[in-house]
N, CA, C and O atoms as a GROMACS GRO file, in nm:
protein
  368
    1UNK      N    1  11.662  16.332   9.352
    1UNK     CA    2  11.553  16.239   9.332
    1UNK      C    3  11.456  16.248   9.449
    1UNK      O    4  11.500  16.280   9.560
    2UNK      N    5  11.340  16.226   9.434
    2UNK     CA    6  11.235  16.260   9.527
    2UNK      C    7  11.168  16.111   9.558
    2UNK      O    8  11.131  16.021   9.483
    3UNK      N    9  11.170  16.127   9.704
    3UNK     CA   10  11.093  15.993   9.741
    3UNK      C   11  10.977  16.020   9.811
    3UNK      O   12  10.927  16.125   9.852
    4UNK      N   13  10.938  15.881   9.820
    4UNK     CA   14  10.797  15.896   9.892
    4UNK      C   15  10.817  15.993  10.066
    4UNK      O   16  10.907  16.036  10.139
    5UNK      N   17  10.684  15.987  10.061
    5UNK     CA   18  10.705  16.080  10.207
    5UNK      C   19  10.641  15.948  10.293
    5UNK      O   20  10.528  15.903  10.275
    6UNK      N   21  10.734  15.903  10.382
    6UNK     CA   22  10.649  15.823  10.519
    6UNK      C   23  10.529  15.844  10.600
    6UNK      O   24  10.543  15.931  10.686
    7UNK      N   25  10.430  15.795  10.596
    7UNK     CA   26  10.340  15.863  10.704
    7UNK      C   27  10.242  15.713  10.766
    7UNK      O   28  10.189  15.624  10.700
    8UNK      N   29  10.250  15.735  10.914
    8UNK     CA   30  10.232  15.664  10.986
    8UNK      C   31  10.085  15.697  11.046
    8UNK      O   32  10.064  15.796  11.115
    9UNK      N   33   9.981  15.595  11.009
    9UNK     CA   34   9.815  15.612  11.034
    9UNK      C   35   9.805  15.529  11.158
    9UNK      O   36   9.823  15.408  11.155
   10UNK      N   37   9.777  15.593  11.265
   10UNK     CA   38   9.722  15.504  11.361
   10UNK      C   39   9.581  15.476  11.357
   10UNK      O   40   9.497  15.542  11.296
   11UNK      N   41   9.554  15.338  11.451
   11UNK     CA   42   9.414  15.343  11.423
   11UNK      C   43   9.339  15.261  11.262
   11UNK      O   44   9.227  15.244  11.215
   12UNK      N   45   9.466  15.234  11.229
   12UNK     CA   46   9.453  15.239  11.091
   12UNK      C   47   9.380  15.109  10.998
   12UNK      O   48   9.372  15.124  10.876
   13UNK      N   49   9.327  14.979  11.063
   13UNK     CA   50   9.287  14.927  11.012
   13UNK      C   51   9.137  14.890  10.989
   13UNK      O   52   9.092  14.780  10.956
   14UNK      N   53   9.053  15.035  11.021
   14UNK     CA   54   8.960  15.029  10.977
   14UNK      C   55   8.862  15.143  11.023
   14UNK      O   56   8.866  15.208  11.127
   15UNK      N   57   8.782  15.150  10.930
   15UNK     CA   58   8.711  15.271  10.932
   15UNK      C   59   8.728  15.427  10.875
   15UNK      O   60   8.715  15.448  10.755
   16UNK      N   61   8.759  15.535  10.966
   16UNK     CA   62   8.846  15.679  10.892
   16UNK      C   63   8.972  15.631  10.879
   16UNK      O   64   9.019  15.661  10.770
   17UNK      N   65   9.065  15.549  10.968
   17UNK     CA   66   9.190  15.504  10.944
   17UNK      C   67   9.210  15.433  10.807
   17UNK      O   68   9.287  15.476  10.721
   18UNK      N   69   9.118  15.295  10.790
   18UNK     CA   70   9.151  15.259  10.655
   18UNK      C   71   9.124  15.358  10.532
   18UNK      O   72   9.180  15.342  10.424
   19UNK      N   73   9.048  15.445  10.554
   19UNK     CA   74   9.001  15.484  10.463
   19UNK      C   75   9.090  15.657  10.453
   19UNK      O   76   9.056  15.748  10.377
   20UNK      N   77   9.169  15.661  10.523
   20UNK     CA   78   9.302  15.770  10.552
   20UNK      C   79   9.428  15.712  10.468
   20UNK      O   80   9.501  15.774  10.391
   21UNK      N   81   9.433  15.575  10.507
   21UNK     CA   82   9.537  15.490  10.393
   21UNK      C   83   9.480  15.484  10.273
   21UNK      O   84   9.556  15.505  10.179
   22UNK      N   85   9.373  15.464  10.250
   22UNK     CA   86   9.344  15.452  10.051
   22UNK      C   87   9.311  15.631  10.047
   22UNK      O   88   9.214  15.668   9.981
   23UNK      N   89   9.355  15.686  10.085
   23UNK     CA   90   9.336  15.795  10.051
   23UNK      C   91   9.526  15.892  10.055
   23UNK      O   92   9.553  16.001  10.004
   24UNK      N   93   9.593  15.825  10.112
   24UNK     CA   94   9.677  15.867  10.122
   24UNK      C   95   9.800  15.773  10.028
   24UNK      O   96   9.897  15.828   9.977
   25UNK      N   97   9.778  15.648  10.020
   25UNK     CA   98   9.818  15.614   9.897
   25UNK      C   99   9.777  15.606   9.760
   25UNK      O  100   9.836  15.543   9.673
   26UNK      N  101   9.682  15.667   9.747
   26UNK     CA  102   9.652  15.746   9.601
   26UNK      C  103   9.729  15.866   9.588
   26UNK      O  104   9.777  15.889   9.477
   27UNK      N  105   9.750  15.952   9.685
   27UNK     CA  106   9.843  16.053   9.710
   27UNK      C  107   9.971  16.028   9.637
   27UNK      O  108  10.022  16.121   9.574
   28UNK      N  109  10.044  15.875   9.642
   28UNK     CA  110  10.131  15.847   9.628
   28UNK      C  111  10.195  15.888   9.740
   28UNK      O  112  10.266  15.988   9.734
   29UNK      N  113  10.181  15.822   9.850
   29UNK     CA  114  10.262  15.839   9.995
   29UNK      C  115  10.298  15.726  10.005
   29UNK      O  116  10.271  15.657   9.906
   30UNK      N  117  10.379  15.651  10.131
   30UNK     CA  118  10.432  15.544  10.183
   30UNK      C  119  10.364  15.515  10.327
   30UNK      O  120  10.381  15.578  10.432
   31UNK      N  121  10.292  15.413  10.305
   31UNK     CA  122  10.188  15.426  10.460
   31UNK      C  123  10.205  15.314  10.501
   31UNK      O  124  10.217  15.206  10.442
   32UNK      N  125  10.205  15.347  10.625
   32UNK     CA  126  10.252  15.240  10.762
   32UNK      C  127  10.174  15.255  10.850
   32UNK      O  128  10.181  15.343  10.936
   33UNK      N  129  10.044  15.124  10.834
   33UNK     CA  130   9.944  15.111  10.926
   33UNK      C  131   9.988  15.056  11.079
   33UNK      O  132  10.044  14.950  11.106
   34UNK      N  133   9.956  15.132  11.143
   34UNK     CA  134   9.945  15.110  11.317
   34UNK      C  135   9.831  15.049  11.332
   34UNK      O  136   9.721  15.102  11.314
   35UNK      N  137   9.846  14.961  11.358
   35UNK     CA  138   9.695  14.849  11.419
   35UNK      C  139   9.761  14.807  11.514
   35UNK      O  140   9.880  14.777  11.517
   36UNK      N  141   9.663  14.802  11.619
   36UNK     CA  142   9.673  14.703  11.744
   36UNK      C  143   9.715  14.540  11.689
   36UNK      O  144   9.821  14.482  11.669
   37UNK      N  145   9.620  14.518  11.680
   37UNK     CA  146   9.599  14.324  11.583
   37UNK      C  147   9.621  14.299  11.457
   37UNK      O  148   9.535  14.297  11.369
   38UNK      N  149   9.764  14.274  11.439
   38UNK     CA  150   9.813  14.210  11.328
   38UNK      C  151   9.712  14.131  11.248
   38UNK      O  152   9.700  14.120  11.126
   39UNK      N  153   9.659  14.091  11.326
   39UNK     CA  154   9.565  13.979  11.211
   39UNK      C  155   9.485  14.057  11.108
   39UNK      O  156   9.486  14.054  10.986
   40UNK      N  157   9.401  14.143  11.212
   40UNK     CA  158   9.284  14.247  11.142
   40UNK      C  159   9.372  14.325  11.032
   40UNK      O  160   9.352  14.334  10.911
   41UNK      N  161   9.482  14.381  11.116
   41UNK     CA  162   9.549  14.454  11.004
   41UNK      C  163   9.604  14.395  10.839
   41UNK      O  164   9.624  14.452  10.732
   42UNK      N  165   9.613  14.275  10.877
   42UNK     CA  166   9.688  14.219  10.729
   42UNK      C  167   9.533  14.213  10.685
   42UNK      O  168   9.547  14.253  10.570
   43UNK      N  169   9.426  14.195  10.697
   43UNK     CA  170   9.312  14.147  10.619
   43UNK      C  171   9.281  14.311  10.527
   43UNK      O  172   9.244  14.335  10.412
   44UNK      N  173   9.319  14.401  10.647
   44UNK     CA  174   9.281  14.557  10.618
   44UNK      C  175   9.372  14.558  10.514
   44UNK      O  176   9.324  14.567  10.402
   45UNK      N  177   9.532  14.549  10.528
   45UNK     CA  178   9.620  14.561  10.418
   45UNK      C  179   9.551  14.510  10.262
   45UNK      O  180   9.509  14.580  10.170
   46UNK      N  181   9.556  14.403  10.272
   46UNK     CA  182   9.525  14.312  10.160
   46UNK      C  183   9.387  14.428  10.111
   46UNK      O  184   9.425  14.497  10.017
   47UNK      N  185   9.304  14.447  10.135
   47UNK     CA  186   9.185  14.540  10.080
   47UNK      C  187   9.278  14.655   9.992
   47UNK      O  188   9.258  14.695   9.877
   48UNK      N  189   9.346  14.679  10.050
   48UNK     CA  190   9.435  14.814   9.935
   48UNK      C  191   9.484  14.783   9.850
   48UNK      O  192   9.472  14.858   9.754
   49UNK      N  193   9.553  14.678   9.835
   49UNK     CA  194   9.601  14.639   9.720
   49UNK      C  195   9.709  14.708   9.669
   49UNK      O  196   9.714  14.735   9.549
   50UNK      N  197   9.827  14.749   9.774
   50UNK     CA  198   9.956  14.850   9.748
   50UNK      C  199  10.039  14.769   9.800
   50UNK      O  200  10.009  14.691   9.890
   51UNK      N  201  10.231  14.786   9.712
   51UNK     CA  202  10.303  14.733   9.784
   51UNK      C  203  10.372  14.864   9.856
   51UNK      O  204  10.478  14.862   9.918
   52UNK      N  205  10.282  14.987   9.832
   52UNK     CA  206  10.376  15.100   9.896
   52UNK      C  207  10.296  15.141  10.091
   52UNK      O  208  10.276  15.251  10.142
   53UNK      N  209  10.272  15.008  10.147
   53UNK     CA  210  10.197  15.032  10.255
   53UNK      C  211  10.240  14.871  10.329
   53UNK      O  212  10.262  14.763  10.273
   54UNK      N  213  10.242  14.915  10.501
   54UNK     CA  214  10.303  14.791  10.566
   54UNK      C  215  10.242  14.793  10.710
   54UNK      O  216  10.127  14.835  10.723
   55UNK      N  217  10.276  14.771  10.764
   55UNK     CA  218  10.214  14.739  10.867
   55UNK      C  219  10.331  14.753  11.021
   55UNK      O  220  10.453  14.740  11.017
   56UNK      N  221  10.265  14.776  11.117
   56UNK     CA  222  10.350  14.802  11.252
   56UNK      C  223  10.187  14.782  11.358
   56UNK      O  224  10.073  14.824  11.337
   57UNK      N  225  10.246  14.700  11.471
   57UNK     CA  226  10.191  14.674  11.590
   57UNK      C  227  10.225  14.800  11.678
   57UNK      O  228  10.331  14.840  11.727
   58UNK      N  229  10.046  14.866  11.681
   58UNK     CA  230  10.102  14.957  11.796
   58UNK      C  231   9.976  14.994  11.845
   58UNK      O  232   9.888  15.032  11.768
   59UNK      N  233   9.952  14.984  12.010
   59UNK     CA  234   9.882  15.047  12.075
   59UNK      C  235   9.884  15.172  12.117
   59UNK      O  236   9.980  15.184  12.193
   60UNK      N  237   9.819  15.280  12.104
   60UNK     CA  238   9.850  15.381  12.119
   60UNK      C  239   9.798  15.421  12.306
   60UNK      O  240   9.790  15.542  12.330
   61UNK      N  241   9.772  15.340  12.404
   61UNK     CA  242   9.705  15.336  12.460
   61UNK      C  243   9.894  15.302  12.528
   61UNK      O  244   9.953  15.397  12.578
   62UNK      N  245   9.939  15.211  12.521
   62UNK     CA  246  10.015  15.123  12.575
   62UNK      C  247  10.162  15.209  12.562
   62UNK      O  248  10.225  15.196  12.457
   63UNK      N  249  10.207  15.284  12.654
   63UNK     CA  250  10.378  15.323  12.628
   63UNK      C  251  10.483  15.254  12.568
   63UNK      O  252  10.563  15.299  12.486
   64UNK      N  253  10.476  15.113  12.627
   64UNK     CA  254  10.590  15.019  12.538
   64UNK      C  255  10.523  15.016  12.429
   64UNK      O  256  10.586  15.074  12.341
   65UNK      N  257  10.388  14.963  12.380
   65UNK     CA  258  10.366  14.950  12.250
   65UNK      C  259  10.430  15.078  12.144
   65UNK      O  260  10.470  15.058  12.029
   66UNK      N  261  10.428  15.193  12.206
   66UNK     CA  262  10.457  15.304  12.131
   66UNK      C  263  10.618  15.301  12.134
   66UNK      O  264  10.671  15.355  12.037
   67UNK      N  265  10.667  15.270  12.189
   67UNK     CA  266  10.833  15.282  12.214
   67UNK      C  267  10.868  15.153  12.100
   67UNK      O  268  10.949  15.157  12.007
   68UNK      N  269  10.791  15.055  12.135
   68UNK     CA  270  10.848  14.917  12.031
   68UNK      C  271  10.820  14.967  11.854
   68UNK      O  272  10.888  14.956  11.751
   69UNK      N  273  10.728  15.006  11.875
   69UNK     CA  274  10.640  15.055  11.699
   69UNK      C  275  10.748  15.196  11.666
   69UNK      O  276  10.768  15.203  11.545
   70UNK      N  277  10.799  15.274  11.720
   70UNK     CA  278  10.907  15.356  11.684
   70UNK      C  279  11.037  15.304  11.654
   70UNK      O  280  11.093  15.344  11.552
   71UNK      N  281  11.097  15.214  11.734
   71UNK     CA  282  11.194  15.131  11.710
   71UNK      C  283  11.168  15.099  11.572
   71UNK      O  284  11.218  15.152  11.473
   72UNK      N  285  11.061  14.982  11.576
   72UNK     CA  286  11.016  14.925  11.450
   72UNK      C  287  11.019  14.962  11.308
   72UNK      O  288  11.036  14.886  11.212
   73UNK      N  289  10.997  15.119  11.307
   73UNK     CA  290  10.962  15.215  11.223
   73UNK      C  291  11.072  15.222  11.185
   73UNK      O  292  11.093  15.180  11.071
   74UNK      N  293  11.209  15.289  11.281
   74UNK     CA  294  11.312  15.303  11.264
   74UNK      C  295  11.406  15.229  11.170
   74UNK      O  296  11.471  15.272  11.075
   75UNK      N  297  11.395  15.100  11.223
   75UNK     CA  298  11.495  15.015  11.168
   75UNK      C  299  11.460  14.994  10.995
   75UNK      O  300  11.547  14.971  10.910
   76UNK      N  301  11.334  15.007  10.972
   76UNK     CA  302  11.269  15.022  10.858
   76UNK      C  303  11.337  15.157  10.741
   76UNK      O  304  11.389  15.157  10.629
   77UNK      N  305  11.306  15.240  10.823
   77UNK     CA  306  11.273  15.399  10.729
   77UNK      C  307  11.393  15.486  10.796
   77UNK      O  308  11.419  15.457  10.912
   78UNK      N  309  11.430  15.536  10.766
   78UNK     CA  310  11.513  15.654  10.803
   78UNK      C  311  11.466  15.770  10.874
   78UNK      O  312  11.512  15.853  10.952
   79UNK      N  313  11.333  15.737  10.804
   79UNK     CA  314  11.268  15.867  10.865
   79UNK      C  315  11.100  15.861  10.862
   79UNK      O  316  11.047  15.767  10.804
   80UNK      N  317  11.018  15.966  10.926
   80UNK     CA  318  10.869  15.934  10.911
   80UNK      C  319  10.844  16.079  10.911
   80UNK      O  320  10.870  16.147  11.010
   81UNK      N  321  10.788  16.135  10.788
   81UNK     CA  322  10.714  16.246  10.733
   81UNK      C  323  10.626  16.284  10.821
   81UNK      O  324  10.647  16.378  10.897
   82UNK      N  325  10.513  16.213  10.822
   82UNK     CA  326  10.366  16.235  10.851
   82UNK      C  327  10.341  16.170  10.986
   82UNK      O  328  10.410  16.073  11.018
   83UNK      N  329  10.238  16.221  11.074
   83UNK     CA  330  10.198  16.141  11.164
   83UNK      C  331  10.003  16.138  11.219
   83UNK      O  332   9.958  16.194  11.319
   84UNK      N  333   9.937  16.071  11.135
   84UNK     CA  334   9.816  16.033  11.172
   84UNK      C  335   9.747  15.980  11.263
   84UNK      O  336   9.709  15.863  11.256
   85UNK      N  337   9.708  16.108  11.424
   85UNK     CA  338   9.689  16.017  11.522
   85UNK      C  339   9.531  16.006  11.485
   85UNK      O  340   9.459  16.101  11.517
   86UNK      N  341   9.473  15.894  11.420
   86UNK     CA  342   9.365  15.864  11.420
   86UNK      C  343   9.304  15.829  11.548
   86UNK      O  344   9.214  15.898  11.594
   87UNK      N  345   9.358  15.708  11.616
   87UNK     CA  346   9.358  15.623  11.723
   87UNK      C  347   9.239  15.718  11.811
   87UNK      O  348   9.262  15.837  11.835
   88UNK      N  349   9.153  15.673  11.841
   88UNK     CA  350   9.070  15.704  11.987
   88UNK      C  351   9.094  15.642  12.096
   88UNK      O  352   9.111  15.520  12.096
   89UNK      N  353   9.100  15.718  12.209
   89UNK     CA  354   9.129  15.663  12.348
   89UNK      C  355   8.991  15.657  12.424
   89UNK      O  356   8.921  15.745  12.373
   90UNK      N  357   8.927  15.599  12.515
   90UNK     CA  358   8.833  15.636  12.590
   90UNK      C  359   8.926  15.631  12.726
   90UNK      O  360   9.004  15.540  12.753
   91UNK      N  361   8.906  15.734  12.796
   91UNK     CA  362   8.944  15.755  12.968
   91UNK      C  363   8.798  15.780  12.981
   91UNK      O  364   8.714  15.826  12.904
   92UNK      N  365   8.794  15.722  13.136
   92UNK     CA  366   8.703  15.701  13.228
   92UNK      C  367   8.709  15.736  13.327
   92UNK      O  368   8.619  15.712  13.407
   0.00000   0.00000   0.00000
């Protein structure tokens, strides 16, 4: 039996990111938005209108944030297919 493939969009609640998730769950994938701000992100969720897409707190900027959002992932999924580093950094 064939299941969805996991793939994890950073960056993901808005802009090429949101628009990487409605594009990747038309695919029929399993997408797990990385947003910094939960809040923004559930408003972003709700716009898709999938129950095959969820959500994870993660800064990609921040080491623990990335260590906690893998955990997170973990305890979830068995596993993660895909990995979408959307996320922009600015260094200065």
């Amino acid at each position: 039996m064939l299941t969805k493939e996991n793939v994890l969009v950073t960056g993901a609640n808005g802009g090429i990111g949101l628009a990487t998730c409605q594009a990747l769950l038309e695919k029929n994938f399993y997408v797990i938005m990385g947003v910094r701000d939960l809040k923004k992100g559930q408003k972003s969720l709700e716009k898709l209108g999938s129950k095959n897409v969820e959500l994870v707190q993660l800064d990609t900027s921040d080491l623990n944030s990335c260590e906690k959002a893998v955990k997170e992932i973990f305890k979830r999924h068995e596993r993660l297919d895909v990995l979408v580093n959307n996320a922009g950094v600015y260094l200065d």
